CSV table of C-alpha atoms and ligand atoms in Angstrom, one decimal:
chain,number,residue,atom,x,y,z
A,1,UNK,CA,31.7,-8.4,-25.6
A,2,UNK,CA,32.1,-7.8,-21.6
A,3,UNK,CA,29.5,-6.1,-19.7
A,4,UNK,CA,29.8,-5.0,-16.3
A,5,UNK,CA,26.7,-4.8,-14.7
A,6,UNK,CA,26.0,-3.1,-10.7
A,7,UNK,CA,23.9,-5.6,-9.3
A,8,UNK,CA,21.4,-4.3,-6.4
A,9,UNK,CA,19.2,-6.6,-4.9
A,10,UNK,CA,18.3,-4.6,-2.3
A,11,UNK,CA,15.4,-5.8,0.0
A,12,UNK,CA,12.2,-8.5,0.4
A,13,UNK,CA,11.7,-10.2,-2.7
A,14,UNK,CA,14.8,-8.5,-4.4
A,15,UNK,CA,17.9,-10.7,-3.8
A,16,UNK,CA,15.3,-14.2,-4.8
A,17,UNK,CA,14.4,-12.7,-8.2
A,18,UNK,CA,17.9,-11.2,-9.3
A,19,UNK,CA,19.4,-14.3,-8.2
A,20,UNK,CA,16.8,-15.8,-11.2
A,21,UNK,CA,17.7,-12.8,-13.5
A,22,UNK,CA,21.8,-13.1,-13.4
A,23,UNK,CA,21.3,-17.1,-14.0
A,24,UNK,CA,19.4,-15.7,-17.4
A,25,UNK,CA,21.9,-13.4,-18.1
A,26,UNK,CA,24.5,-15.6,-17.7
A,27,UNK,CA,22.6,-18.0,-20.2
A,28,UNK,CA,22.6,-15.2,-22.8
A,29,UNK,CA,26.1,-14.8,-22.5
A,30,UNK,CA,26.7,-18.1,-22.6
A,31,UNK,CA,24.8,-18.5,-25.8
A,32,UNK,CA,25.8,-15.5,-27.8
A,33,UNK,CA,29.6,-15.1,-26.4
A,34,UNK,CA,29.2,-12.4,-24.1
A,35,UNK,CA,30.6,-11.8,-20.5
A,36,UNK,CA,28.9,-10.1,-17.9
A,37,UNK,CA,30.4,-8.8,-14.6
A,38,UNK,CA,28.3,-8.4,-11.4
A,39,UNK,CA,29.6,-6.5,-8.7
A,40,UNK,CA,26.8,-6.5,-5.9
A,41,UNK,CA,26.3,-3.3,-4.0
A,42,UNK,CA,24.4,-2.1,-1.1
A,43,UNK,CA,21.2,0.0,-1.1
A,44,UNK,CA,17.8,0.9,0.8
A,45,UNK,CA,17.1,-1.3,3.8
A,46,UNK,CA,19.9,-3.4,3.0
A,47,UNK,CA,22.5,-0.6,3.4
A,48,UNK,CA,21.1,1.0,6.3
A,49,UNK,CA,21.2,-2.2,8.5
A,50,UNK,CA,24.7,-2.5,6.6
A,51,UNK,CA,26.3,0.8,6.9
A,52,UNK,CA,23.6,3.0,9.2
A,53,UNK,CA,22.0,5.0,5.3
A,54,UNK,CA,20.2,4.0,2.1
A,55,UNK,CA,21.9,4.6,-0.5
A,56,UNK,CA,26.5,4.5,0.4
A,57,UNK,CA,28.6,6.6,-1.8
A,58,UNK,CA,30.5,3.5,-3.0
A,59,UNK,CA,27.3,2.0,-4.3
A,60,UNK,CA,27.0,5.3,-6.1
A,61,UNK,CA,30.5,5.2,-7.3
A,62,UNK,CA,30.1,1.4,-8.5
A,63,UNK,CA,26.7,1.9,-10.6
A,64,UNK,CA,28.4,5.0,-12.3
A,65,UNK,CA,31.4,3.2,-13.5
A,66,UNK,CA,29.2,-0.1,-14.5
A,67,UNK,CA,27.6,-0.2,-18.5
A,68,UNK,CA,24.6,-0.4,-16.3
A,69,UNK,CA,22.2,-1.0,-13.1
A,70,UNK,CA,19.9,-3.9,-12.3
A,71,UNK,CA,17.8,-3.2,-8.9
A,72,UNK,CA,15.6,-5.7,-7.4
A,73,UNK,CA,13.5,-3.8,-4.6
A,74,UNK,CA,13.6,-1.4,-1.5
A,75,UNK,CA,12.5,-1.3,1.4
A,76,UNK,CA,9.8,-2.7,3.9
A,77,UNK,CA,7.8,-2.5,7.5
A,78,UNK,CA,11.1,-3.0,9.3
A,79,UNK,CA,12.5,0.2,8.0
A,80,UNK,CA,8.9,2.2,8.0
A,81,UNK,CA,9.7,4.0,11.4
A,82,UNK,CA,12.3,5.8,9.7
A,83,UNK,CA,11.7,9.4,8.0
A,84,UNK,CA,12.7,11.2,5.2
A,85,UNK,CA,16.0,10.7,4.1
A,86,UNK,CA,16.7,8.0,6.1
A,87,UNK,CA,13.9,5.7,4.2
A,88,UNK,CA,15.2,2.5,1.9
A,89,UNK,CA,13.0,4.3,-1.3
A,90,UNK,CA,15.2,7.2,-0.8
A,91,UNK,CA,18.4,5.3,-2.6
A,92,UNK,CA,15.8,5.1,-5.3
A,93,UNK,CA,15.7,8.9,-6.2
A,94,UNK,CA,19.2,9.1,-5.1
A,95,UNK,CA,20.5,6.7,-7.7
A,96,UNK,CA,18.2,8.5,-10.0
A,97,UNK,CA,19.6,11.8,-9.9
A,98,UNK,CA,23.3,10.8,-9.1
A,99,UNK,CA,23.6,8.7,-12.7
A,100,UNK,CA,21.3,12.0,-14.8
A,101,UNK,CA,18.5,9.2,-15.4
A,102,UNK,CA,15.6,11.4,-16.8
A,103,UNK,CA,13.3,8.8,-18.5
A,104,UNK,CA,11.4,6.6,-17.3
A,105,UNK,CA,10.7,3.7,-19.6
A,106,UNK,CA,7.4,1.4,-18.4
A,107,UNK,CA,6.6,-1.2,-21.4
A,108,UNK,CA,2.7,-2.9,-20.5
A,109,UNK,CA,2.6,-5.6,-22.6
A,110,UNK,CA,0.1,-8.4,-21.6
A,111,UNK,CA,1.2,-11.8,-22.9
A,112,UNK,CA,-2.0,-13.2,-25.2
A,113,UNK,CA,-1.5,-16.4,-22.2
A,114,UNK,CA,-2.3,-14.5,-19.6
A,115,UNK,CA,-5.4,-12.5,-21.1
A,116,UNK,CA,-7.8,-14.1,-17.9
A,117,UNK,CA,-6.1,-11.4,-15.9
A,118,UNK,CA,-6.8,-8.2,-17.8
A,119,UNK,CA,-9.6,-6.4,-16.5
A,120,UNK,CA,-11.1,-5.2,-20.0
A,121,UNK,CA,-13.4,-6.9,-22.0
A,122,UNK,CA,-12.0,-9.2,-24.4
A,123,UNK,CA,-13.3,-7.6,-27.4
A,124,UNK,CA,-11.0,-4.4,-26.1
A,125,UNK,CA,-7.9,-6.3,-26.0
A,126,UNK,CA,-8.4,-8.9,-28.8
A,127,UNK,CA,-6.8,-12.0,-29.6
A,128,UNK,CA,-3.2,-11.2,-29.4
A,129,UNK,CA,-2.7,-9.4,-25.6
A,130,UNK,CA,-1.1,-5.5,-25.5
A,131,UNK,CA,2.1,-4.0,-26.0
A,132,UNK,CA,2.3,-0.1,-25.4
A,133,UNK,CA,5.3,1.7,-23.9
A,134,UNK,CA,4.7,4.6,-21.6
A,135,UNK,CA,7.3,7.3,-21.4
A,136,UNK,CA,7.7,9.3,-18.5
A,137,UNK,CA,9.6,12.9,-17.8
A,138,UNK,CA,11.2,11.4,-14.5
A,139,UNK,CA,13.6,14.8,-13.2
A,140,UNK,CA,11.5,17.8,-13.5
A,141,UNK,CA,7.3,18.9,-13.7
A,142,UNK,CA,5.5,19.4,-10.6
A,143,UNK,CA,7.3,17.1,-8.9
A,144,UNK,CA,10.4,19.2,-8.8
A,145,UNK,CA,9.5,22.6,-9.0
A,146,UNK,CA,9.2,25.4,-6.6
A,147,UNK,CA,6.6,24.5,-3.8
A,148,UNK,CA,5.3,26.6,-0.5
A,149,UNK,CA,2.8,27.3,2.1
A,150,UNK,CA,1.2,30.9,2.2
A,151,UNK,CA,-1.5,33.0,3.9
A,152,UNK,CA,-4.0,34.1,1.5
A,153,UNK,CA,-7.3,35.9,2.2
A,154,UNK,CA,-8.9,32.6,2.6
A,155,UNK,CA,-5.8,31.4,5.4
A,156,UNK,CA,-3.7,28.8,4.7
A,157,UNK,CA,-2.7,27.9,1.1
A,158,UNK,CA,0.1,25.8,-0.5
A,159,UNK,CA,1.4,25.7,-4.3
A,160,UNK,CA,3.1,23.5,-6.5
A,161,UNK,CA,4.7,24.8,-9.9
A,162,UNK,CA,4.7,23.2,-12.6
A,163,UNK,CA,8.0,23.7,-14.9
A,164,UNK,CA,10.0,22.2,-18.2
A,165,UNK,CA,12.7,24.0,-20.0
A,166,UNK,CA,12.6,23.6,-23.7
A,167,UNK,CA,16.0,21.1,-23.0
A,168,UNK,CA,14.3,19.2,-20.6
A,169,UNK,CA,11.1,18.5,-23.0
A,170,UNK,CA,13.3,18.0,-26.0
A,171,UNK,CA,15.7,15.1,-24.4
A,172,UNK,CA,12.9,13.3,-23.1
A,173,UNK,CA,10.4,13.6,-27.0
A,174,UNK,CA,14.0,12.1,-28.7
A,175,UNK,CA,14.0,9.1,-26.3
A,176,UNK,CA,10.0,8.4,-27.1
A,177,UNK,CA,11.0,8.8,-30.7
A,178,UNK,CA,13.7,6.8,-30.8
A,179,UNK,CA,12.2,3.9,-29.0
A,180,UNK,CA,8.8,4.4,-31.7
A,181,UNK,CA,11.7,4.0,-34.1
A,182,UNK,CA,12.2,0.5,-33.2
A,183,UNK,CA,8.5,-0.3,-32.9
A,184,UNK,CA,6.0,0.9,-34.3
A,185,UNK,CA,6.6,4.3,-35.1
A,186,UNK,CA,3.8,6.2,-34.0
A,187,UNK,CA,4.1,8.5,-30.5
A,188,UNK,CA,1.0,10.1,-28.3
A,189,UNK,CA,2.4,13.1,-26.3
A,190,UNK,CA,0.2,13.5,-23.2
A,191,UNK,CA,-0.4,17.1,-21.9
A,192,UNK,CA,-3.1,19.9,-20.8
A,193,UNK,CA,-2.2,22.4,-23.2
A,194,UNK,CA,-5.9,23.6,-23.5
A,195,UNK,CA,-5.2,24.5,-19.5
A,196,UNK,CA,-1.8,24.9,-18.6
A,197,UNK,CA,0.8,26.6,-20.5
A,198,UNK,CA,3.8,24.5,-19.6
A,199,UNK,CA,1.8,22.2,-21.9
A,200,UNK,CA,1.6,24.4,-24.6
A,201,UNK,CA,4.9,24.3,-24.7
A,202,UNK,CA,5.5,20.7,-24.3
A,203,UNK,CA,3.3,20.2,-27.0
A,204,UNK,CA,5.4,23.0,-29.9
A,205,UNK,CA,8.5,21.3,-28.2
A,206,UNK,CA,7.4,18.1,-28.9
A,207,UNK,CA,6.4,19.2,-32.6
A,208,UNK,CA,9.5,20.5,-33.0
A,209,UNK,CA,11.2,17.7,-32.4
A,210,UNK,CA,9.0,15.2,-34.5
A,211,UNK,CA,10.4,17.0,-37.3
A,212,UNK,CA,13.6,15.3,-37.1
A,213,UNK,CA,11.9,11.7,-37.0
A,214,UNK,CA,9.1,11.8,-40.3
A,215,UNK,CA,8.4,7.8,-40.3
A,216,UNK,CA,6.9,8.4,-36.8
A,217,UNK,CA,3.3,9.7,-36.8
A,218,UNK,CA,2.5,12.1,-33.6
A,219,UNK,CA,-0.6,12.6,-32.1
A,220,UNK,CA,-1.4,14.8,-28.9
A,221,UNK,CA,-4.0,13.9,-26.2
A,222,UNK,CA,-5.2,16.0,-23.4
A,223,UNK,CA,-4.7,14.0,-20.6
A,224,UNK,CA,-8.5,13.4,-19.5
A,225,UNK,CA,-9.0,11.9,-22.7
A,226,UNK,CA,-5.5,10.0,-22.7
A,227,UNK,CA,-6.8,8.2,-19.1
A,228,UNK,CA,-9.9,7.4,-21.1
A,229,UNK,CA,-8.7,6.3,-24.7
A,230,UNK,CA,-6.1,4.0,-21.9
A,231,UNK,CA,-9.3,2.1,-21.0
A,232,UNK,CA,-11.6,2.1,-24.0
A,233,UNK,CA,-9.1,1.3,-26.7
A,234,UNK,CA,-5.7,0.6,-25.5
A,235,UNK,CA,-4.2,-0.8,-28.6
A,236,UNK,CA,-4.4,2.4,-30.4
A,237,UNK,CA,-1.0,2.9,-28.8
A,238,UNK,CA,2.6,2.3,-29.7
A,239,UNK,CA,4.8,4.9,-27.6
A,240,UNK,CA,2.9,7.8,-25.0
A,241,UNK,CA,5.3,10.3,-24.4
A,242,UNK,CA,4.1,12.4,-21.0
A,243,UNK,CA,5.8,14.6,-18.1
A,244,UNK,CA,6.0,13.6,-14.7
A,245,UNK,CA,3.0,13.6,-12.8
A,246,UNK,CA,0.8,12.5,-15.8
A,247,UNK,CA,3.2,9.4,-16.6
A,248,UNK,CA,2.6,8.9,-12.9
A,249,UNK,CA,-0.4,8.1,-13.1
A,250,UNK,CA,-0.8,6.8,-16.8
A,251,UNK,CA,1.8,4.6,-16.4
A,252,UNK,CA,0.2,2.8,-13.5
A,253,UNK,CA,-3.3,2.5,-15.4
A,254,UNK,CA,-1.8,1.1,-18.5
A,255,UNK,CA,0.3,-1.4,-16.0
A,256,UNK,CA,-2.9,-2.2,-14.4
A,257,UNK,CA,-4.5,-3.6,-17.6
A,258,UNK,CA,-2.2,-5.9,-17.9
A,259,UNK,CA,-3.3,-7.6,-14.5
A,260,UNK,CA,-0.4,-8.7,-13.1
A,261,UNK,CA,2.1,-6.5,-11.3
A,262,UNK,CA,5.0,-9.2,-11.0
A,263,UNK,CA,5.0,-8.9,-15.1
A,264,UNK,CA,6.4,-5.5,-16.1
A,265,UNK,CA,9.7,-4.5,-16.2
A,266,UNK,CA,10.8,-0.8,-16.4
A,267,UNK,CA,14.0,0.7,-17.4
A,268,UNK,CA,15.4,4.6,-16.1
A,269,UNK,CA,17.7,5.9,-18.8
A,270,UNK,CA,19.9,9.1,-19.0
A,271,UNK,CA,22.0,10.9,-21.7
A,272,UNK,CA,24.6,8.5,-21.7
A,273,UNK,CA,23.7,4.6,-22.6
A,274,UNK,CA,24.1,3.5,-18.8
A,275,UNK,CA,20.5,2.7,-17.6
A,276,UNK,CA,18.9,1.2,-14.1
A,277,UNK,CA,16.4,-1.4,-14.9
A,278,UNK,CA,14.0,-2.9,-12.4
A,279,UNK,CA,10.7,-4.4,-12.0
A,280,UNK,CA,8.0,-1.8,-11.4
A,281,UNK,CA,6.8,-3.7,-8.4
A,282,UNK,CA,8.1,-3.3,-5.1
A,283,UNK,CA,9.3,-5.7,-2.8
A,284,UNK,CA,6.6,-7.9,-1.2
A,285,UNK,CA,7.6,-8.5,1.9
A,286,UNK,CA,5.0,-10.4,2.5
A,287,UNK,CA,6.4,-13.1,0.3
A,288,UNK,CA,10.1,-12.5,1.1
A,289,UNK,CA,12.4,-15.6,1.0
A,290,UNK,CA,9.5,-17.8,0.5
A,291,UNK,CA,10.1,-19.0,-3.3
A,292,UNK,CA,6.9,-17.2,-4.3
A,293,UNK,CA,8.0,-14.5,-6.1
A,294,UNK,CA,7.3,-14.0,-10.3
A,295,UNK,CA,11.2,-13.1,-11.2
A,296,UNK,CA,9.5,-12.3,-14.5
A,297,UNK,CA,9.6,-8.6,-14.2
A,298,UNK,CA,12.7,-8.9,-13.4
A,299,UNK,CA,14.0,-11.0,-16.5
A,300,UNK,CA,12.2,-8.9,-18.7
A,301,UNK,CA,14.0,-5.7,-17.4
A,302,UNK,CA,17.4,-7.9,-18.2
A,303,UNK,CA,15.9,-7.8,-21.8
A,304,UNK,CA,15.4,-4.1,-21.8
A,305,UNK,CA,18.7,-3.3,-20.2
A,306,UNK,CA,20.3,-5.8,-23.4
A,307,UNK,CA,18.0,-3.3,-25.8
A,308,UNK,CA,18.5,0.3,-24.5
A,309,UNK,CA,21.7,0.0,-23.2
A,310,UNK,CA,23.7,-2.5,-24.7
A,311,UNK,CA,21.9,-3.0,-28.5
A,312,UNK,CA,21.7,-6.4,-28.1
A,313,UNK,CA,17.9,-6.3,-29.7
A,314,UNK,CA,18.2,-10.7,-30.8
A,315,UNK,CA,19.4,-11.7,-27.2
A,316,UNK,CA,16.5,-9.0,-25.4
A,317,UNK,CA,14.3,-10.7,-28.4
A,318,UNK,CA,15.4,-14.5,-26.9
A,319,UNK,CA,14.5,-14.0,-23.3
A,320,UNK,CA,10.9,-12.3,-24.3
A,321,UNK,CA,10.2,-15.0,-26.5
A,322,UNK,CA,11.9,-18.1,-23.9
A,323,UNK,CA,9.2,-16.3,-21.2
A,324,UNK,CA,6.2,-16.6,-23.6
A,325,UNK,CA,6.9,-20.2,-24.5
A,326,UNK,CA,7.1,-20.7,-20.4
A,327,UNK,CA,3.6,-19.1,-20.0
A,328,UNK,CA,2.4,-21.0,-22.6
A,329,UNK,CA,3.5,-24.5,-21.6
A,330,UNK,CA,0.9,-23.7,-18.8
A,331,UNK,CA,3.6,-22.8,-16.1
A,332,UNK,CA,2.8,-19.7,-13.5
A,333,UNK,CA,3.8,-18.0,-10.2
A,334,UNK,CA,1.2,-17.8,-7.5
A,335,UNK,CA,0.0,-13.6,-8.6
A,336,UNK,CA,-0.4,-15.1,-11.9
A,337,UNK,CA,-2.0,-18.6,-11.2
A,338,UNK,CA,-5.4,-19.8,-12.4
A,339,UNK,CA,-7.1,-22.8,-13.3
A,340,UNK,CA,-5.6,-25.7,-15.0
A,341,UNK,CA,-2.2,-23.9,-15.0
A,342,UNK,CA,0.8,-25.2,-13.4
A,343,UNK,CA,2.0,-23.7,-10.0
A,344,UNK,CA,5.5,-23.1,-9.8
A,345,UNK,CA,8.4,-21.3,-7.2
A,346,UNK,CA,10.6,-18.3,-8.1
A,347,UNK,CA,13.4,-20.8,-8.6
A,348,UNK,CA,11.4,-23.2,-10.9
A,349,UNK,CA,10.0,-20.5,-12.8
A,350,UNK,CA,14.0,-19.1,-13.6
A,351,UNK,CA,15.3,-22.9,-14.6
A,352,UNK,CA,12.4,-23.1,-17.1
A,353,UNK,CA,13.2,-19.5,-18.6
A,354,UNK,CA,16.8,-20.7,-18.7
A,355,UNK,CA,15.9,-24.0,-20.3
A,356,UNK,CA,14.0,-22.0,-23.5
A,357,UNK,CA,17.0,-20.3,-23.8
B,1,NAD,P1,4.6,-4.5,-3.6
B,1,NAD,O1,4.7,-4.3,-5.0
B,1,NAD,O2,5.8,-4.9,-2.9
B,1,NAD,O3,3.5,-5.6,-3.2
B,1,NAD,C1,2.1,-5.5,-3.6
B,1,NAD,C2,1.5,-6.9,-3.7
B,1,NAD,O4,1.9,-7.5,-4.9
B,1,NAD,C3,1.9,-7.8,-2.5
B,1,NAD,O5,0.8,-8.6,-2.2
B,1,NAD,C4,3.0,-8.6,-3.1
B,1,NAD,O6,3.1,-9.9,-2.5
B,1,NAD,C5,2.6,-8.7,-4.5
B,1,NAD,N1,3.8,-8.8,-5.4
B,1,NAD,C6,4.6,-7.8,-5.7
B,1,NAD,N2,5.6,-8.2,-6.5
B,1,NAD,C7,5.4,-9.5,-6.7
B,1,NAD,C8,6.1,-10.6,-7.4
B,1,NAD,N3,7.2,-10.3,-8.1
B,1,NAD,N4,5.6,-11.8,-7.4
B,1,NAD,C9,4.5,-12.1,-6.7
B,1,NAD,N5,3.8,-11.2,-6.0
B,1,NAD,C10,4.2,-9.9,-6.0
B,1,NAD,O7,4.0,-3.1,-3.0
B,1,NAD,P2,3.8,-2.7,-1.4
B,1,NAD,O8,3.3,-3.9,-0.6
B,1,NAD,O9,3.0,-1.5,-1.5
B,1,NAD,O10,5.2,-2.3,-0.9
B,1,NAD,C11,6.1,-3.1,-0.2
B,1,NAD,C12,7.4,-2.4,0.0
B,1,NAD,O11,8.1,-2.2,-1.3
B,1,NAD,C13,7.3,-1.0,0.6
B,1,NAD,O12,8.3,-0.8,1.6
B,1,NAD,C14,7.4,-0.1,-0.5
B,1,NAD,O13,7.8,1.2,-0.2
B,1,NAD,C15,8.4,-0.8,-1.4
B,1,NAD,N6,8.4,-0.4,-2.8
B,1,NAD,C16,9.6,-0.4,-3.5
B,1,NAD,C17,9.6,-0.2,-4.8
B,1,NAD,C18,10.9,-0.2,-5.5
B,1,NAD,O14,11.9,-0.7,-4.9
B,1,NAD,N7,11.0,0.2,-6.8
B,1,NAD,C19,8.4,0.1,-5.5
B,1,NAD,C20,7.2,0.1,-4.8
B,1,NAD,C21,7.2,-0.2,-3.5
């Protein structure tokens, strides 16, 4: 099969760790007799030194008409004086809403190799690491809904609303559902529906639509316990299914347990199989250009884009399993490195992923 793919490596760290993900790629086409087509395109600080904004029309029109999206990172100091709009981060939430993409997909696994930086107690996470998924609501909640500033009989006040449609719940319970399908089988919706009422609906939405999937077991959470049960048994998890302000914040504690930020790859997917996949971290300018970076994140996003968006579930399978034999032939980035390990670049770290391929 071809595969044509938008390729964005935007700022900082971004362009040395796609260049490390498209020699992967091009490894798994290689090996299983598929083609993929980059066509590189311009966004956040890149585009604005480029083309005077972050995120051009034609790299719109180019990541619409590609099977998918793979973004590196925006933004960094040399673009902080700008506001608003004119920010790198704001290509993010443009691309967002231009391709429809309203889930956000975080996986937190924790490879059983690098265990050291996890920081639970090992008789939390056990022998064999963590592997939860965490799926956000990424267009609507709080986030989007009507907001103001008013004078009250105490002065100044401001409000947020809080608002899903019965639609917007629905699509995002099937995608949790369908990705429980091929794990686990076994979804925690997140919510406050002992508070709010835009829970309660979530949560009779969510029923609802659990009715269509009866191998997967469903089990609700409010979310002060969810944050809790996160750190005090983790692995009772498969799929958490949340809005947007709660998988906000969720998503970065269960990434945090995992230790290491240059690890975990995340994938925003719409109605139609066209997804943007990045690394969650951003893009470390500190390090930029300096063959320092973990591209991991970024490889395992490639593996996510080959599952979600392209069922290719063996070749996403390979490149998991070619980084887990990496780790555990002792080899590691800098943010990953400890003792007795073996210290490698960004580059060294892609020809040895390739190589297990
Ligand atoms: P960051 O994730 O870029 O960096 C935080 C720390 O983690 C730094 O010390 C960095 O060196 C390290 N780090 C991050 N990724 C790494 C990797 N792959 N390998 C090794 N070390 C890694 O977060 P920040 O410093 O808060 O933000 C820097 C810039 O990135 C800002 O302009 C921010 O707005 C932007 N950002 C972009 C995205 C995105 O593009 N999706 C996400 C978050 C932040």
């Amino acid at each position: 099969m071809n595969y044509t793919i938008a390729v964005i490596p935007g700022d900082g760290i971004g362009p040395d760790i796609v260049e490390q993900a498209k020699l992967v790629l091009d490894k798994i086409g290689e090996k299983y007799g598929h083609t993929f087509d980059y066509t590189e395109v311009l966004a956040g600080g890149a585009a604005i030194d480029a083309v005077g904004e972050p995120l051009p029309e034609a790299t719109i029109k180019v990541c619409k008409e590609s099977d998918s999206v793979l973004l590196g990172a925006v933004g960094g100091p040399k673009w902080d004086h700008l506001g608003g709009d004119q920010r790198p981060e704001k290509a993010l939430l443009g691309l967002r809403s231009a391709l429809g993409l309203f889930a956000n997909i975080r996986p937190a696994t924790m490879f059983k190799q690098l265990r050291d930086a996890c920081p639970l107690k090992e008789e939390i996470i056990g022998d064999d690491g963590l592997d939860l998924v965490v799926v956000r609501e990424l267009t609507g909640g709080i986030y989007f809904g009507k907001r103001g500033r008013d004078h009250g009989p105490n002065g100044e006040e401001a409000y947020d609303t809080m608002m899903y449609s019965v639609d917007e719940v629905k699509r995002i319970a099937k995608v949790a559902f369908d990705i429980a399908m091929k794990r686990n089988k076994k979804v925690t919706s997140i919510d406050k529906a002992n508070v709010l009422e835009n829970s309660r609906l979530w949560r009779a939405v969510v029923e609802e639509v659990a009715k269509d999937y009866k191998e997967v077991t469903v089990e609700h959470l409010y979310v002060d316990n969810g944050a809790m049960q996160l750190v005090i048994n983790p692995k009772q998890f498969d799929v958490i299914l949340t809005g947007n302000m709660f998988g906000d914040i969720l998503s970065d504690e269960a990434s945090m347990i995992t230790g290491s930020i240059g690890m975990l790859p995340s994938a925003s997917l719409g109605e139609s199989k066209l997804g943007m996949y990045e690394p969650i971290h951003g893009s470390a300018p500190d390090i930029a250009g300096m063959d320092k970076a973990n591209p991991i994140a970024t490889i395992t996003s490639l593996a996510m884009m080959l599952r979600y968006s392209f069922d290719l579930e063996e070749e996403a399978l390979a490149i998991e399993k070619a980084v887990e034999e990496v780790l555990e032939d002792g080899y590691r980035t800098g943010d990953i490195m400890s003792k007795g390990m073996t210290l490698v670049g960004t580059k060294e770290m892609g020809r040895l992923i390739v190589g297990k391929l």
